[in-house]
XYZ file of C-alpha atoms in Angstrom:
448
model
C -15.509 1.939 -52.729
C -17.233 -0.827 -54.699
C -14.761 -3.205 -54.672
C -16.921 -5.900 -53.294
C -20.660 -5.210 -55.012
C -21.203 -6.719 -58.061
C -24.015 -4.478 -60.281
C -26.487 -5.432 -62.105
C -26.296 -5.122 -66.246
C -22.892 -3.282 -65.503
C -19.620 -2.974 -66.758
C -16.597 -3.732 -64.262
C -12.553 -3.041 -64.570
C -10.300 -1.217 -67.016
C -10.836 1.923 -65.181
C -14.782 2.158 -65.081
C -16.644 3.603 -62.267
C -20.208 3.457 -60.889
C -21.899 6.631 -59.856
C -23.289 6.100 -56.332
C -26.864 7.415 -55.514
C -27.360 8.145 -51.799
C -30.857 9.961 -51.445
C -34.116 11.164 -53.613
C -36.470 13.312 -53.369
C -39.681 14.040 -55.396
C -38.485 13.774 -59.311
C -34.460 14.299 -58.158
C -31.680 12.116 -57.318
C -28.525 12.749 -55.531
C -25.034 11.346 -55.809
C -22.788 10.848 -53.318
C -20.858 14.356 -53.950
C -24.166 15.899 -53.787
C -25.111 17.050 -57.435
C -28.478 16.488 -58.061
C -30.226 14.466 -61.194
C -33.897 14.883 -63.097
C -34.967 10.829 -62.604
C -36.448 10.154 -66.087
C -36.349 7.022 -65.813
C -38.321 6.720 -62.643
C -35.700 4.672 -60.711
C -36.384 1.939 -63.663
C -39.828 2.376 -64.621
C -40.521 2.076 -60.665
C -40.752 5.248 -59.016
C -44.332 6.395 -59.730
C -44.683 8.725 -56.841
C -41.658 9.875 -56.744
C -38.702 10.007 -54.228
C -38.712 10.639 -50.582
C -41.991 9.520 -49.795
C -41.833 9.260 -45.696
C -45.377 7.936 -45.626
C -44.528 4.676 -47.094
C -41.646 4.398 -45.187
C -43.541 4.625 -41.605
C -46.090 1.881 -42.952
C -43.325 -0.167 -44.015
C -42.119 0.597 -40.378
C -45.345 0.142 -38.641
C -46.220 -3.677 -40.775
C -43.006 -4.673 -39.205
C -43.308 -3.922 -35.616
C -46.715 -5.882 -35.948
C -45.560 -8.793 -38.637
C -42.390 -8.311 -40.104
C -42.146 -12.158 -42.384
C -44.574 -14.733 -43.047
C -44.852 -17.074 -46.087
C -48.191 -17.540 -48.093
C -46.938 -21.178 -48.367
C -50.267 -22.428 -47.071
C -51.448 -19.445 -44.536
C -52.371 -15.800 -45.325
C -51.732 -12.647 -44.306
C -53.762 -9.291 -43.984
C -52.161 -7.050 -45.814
C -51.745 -9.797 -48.906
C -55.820 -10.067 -48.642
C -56.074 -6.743 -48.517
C -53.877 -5.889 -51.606
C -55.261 -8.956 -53.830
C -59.039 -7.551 -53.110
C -57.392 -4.224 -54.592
C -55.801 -5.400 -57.363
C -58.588 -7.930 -58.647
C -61.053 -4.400 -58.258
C -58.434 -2.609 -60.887
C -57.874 -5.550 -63.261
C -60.558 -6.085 -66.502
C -63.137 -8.594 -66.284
C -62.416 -11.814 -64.149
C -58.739 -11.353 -64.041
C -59.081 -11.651 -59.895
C -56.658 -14.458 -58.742
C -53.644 -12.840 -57.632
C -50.865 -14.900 -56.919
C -47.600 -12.749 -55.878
C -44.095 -12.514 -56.330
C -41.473 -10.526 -55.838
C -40.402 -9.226 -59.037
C -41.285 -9.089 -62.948
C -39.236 -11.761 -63.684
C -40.919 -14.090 -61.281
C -44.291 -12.733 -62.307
C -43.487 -13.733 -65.856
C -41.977 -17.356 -65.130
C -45.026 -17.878 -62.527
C -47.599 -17.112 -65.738
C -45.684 -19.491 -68.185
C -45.738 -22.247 -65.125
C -49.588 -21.655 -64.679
C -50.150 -22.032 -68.232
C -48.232 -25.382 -68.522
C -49.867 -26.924 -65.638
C -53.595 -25.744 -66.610
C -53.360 -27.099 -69.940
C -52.259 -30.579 -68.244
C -54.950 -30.123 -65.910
C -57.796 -29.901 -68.566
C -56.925 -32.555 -71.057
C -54.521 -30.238 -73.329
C -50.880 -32.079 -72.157
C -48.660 -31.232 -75.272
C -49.524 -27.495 -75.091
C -46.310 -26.077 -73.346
C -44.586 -23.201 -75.722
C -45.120 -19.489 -75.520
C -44.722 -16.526 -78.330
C -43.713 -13.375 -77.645
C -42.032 -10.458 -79.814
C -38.402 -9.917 -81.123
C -36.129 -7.530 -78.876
C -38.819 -7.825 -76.519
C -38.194 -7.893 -72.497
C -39.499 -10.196 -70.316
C -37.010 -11.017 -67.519
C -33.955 -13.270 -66.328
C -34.624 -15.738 -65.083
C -34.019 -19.087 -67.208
C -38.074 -19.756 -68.105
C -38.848 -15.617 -68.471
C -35.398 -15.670 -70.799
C -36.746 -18.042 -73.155
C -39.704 -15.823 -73.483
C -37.672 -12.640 -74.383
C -37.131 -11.924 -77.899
C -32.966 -10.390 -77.428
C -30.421 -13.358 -78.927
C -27.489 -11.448 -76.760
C -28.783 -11.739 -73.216
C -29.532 -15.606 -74.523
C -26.305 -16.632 -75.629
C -24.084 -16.681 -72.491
C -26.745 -18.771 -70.844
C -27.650 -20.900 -73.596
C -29.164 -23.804 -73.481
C -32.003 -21.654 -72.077
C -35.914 -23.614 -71.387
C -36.963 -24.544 -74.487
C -40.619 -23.790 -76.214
C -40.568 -19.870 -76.468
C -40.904 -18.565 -80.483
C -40.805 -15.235 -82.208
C -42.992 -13.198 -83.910
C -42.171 -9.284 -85.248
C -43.420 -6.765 -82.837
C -45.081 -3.322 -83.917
C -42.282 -1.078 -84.268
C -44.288 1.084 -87.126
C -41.266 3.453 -87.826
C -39.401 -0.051 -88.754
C -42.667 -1.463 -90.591
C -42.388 -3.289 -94.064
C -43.731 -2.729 -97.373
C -46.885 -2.403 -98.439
C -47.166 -1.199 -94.623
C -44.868 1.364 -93.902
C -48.176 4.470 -94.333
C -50.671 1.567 -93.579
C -50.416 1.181 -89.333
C -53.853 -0.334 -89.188
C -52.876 -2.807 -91.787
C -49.637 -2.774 -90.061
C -51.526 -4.027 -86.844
C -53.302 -7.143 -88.893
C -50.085 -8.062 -90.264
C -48.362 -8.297 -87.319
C -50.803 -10.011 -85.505
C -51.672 -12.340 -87.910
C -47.968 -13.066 -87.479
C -49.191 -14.348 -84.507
C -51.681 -16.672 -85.839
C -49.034 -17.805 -88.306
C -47.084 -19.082 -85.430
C -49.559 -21.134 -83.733
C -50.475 -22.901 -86.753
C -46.336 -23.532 -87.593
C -45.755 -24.793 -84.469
C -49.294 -26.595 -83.798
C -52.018 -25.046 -81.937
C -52.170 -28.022 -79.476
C -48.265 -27.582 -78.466
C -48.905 -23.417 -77.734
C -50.084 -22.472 -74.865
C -49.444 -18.771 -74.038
C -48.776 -15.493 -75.845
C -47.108 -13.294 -73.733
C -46.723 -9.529 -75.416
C -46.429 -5.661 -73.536
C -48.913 -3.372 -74.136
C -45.921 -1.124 -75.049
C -42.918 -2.673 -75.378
C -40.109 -1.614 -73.935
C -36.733 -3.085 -75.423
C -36.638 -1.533 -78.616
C -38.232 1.809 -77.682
C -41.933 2.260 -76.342
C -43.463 0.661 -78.750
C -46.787 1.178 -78.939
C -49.315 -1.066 -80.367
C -51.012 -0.258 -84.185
C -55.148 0.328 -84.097
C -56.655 -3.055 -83.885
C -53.815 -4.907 -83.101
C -54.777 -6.479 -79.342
C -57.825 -6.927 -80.683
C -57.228 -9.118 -83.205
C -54.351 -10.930 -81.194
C -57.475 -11.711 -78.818
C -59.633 -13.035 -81.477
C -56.587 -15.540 -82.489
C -55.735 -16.352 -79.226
C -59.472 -17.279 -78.838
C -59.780 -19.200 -81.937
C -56.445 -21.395 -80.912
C -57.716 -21.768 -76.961
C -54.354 -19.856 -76.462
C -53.888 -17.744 -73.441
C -53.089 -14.070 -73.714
C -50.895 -12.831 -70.884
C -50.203 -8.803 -70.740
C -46.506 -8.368 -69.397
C -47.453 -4.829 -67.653
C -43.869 -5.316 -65.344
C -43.215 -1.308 -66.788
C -47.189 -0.657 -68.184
C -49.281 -0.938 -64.892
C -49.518 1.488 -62.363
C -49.813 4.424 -64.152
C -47.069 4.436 -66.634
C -49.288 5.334 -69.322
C -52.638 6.466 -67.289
C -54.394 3.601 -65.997
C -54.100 0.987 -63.566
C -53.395 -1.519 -65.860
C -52.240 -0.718 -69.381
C -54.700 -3.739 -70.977
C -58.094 -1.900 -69.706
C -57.221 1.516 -70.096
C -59.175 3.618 -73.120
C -56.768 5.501 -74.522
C -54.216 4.472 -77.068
C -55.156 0.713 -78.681
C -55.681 -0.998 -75.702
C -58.841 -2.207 -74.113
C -58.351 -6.072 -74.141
C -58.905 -8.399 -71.525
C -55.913 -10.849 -71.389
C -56.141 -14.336 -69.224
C -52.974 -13.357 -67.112
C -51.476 -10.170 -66.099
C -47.910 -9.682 -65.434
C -46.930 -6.892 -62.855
C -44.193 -5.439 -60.523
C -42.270 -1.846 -60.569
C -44.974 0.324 -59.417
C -47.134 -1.399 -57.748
C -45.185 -0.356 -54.468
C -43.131 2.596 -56.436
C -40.146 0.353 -55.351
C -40.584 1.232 -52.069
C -40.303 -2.486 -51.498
C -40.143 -5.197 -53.770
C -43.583 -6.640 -54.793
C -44.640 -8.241 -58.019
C -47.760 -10.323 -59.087
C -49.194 -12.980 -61.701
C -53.059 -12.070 -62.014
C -54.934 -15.002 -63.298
C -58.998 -14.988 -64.606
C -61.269 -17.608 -62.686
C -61.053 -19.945 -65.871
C -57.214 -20.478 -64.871
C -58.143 -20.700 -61.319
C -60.993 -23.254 -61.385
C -58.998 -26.760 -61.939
C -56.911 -25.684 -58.524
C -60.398 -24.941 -56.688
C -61.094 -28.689 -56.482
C -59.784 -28.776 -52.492
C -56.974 -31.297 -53.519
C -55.357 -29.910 -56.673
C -52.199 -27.746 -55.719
C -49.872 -24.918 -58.115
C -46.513 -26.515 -56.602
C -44.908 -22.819 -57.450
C -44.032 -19.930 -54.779
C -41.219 -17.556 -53.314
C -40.094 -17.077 -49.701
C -40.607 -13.264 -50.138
C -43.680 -13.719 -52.087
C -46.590 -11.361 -51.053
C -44.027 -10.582 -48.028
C -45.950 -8.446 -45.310
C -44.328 -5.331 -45.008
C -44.176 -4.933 -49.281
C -47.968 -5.319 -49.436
C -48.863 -3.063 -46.816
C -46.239 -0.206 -48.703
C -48.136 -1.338 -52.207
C -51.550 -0.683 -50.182
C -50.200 2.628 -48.907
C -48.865 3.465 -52.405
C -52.287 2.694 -53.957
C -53.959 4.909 -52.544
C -51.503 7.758 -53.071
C -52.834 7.248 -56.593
C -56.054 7.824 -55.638
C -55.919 10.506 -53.360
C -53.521 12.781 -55.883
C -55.499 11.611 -58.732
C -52.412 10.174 -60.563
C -53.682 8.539 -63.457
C -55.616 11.053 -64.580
C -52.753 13.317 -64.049
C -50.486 11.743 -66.563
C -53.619 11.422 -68.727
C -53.902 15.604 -68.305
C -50.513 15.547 -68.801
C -49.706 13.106 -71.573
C -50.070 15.017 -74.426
C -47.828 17.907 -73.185
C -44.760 15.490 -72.438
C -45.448 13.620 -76.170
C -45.604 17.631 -78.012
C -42.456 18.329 -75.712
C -40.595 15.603 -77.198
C -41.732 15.609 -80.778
C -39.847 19.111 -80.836
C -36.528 16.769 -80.910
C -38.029 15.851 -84.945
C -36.073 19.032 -86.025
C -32.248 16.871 -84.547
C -30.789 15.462 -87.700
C -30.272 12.354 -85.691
C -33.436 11.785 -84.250
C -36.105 9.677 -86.095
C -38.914 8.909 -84.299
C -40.054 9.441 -81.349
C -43.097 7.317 -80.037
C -44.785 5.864 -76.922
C -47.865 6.214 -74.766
C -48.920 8.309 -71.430
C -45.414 8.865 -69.629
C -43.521 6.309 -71.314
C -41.604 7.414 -74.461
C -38.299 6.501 -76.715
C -36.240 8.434 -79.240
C -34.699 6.350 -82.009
C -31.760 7.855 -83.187
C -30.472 7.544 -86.954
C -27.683 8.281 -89.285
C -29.670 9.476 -91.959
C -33.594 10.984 -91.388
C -34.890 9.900 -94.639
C -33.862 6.333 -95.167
C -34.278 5.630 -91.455
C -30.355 3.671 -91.592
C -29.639 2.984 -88.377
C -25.833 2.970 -86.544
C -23.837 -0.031 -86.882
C -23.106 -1.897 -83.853
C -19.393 -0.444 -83.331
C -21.282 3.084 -83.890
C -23.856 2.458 -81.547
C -21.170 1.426 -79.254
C -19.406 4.522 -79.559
C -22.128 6.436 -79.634
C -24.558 5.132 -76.435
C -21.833 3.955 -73.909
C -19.475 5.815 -74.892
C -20.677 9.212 -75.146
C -24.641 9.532 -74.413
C -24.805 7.848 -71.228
C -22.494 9.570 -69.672
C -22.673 12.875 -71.247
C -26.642 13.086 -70.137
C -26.127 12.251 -66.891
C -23.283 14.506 -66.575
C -25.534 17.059 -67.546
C -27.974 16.334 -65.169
C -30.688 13.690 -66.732
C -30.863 10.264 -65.526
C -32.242 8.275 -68.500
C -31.435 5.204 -70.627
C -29.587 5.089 -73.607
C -30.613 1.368 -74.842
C -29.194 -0.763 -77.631
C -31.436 -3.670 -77.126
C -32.967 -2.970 -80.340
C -32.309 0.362 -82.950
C -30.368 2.601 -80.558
C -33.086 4.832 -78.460
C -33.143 7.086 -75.772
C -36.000 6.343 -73.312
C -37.778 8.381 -70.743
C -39.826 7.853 -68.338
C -40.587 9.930 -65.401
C -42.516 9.997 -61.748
C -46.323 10.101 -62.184
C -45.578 13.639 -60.532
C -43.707 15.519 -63.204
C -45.117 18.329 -64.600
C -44.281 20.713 -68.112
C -41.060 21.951 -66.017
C -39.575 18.656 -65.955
C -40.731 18.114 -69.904
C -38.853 21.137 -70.545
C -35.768 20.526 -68.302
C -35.542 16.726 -70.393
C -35.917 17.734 -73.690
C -33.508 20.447 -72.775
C -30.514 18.607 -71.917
C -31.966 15.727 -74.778
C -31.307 18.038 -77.374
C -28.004 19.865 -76.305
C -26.095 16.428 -75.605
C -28.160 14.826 -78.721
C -26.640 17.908 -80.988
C -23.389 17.773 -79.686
C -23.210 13.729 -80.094
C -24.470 14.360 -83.786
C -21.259 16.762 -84.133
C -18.914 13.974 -82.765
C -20.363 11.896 -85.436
């Protein structure tokens, strides 16, 4: 039946085949022979509001029967005013230019463009290369590749763009000595990492940091107290821009509308670009967007000075009105502060996994978590790469969704499970995925 689509980060031939989802509804997917699935993975990272949502299907409807396509090349549209004015209201401080996209990927490569051409605009030519985190995530696409810190999606497309340099991320169950009981020292050290960096590279040739406020390849990785705030301080000092990659992080994911002003966890920073996609429409239609401050904006406000960047589906109609509708589901059903209600349930419903022999940690913010697994609890040793192999593809990803979880088993990093439902999961759906987590978990330790 799929002899003709080619999937995405898939596997084809020798015998493997592709389940095929036909319908959702609320936190549940279906498959084509109608057994139904707990999404924890909200679609991927997407789904905020959950399946089956007919309201943003008749606005979709309605923005097309009244202006189905038109580019932002030059002209503007009133949905794409509309959502801009909404966003720029959400973001911190003067992080209110919103230029849109379709995607994450786009988002990210449309940040890394900005920054190059500002830094020509305002006397700084030579600064062109970007930092970001190893076996971090930040896209495809040839410019957002260079950015992401994972040497195997590199290498079959190598060369990639050059300029984009590596620094350790904040993985604190993976932190160094002295660190490993320290994680505000922990925070300085990798940040100053940062700092390190800029001055081996020279500050005038860096132009952008780009960093998650939890990363996501690797695990959830939340950030160590004090660590944005110091990479602010440094980015400061070096006339560096600081761009949040909140693709996965906005929109809820871990309480807030953007990850970079909420007040819980070690946030609260005010970058110069945000990155963001996923849920801004809950994938009800593609949207993404690079939000710029008005420092970035003001060489282009000149009346002659143009950002020679764009998509055809950029900002396209019919997604912003759906990402308008989609807002303000969030506000009406009070979503944020739901997972923020909610938050510390799910994180107490997955630490009871600690008691698995092969679970290490498990870590992450709002509804956004991982579980690293390990061979051995107390020296943290991790699988080897033909045991991970064995061990994610070829039993945990199936075996969980067999048994009725849609999830991720990921290898990008240490091998993790990660989880991630709809904004609109309660303790029920805690229960029902830590539930099947630790039966297939126990039995995959067995195989072992």
């Amino acid at each position: 039946m799929t002899d003709h689509l080619w999937l995405h980060f898939a596997r084809h031939g020798a015998g493997v085949t592709h389940p095929i989802i036909t319908r959702g509804e609320g936190v549940t997917i279906f498959d084509d022979r109608g057994k139904s699935y707990l999404d924890a993975l909200s679609g991927l990272f997407t789904v905020q509001v959950g399946h089956g949502r007919t309201e943003l299907a008749e606005v979709a409807a309605r923005q097309a029967s009244t202006l189905a396509y038109f580019p932002l090349w030059g002209y503007a549209t009133p949905t794409a005013i509309e959502l801009a004015e909404r966003l720029a209201h959400y973001a911190p401080g003067e992080v209110n230019r919103v230029f849109f996209t379709t995607g994450g990927s786009e988002a990210v490569e449309t940040a890394w463009k900005l920054a190059k051409q500002y830094f020509k605009l305002t006397g700084k030519p030579g600064k062109h290369k970007v930092i970001s985190r190893s076996i971090a995530y930040h896209g495809t696409t040839h410019g957002a590749l260079a950015i992401t810190g994972l040497p195997s999606y590199k290498a079959p497309f190598e060369p990639v763009t050059p300029g984009g340099f590596r620094v350790p991320n904040t993985n604190f169950y993976r932190a160094p000595e002295p660190f490993a009981h320290d994680d505000k020292a922990f925070g300085r050290w990798a940040a100053d990492r940062i700092a390190e960096a800029i001055e081996f590279e020279g500050p005038d040739t860096v132009a952008a940091v780009f960093l998650e406020p939890v990363q996501n390849a690797g695990g959830a990785i939340p950030p160590p107290p004090g660590y944005f705030g110091r990479v602010r301080e440094i980015c400061d000092a070096y006339d560096v821009l600081l761009v949040s990659d909140e693709v996965i992080c906005a929109f809820g994911r871990i309480g807030s509308m953007f990850a970079c002003s909420s007040d819980i966890g070690d946030f609260g920073y005010v970058p110069d670009m945000i990155t963001c996609a996923k849920g801004m429409t809950s994938g009800y239609s593609p949207l993404g967007a690079m939000i710029a401050t008005e420092r970035l904006f003001e060489p282009f406000n000149d009346g002659s000075t143009v950002f020679p960047h764009g998509y055809t589906f950029g900002g396209h109609p019919v997604s912003a009105a759906v990402g308008l509708a989609n807002l303000d589901i969030f506000e009406r059903e009070g979503l944020n502060d739901r997972v923020r209600h909610h938050a510390p349930a799910f994180r107490a419903t997955l630490e009871k996994l600690h008691d698995l022999p092969i679970v290490g940690d498990v870590r992450g913010e709002g509804y956004f978590y991982g579980i690293e697994l390990v061979k051995d609890k107390a020296t943290k040793e991790t699988f080897s790469d033909t045991e991970c192999e064995r061990l994610l593809h070829g039993y945990l990803s199936p075996a969980l969704f067999e048994a009725g979880l849609y999830c991720r088993a990921d290898d990008r990093g240490d091998p993790v499970i990660q989880v991630a439902p709809p904004l609109i999961s309660g303790q029920a759906e805690f229960d029902t995925i830590e539930s099947i987590l630790r039966s297939v978990l126990t039995e995959a330790w067995a195989r072992l």
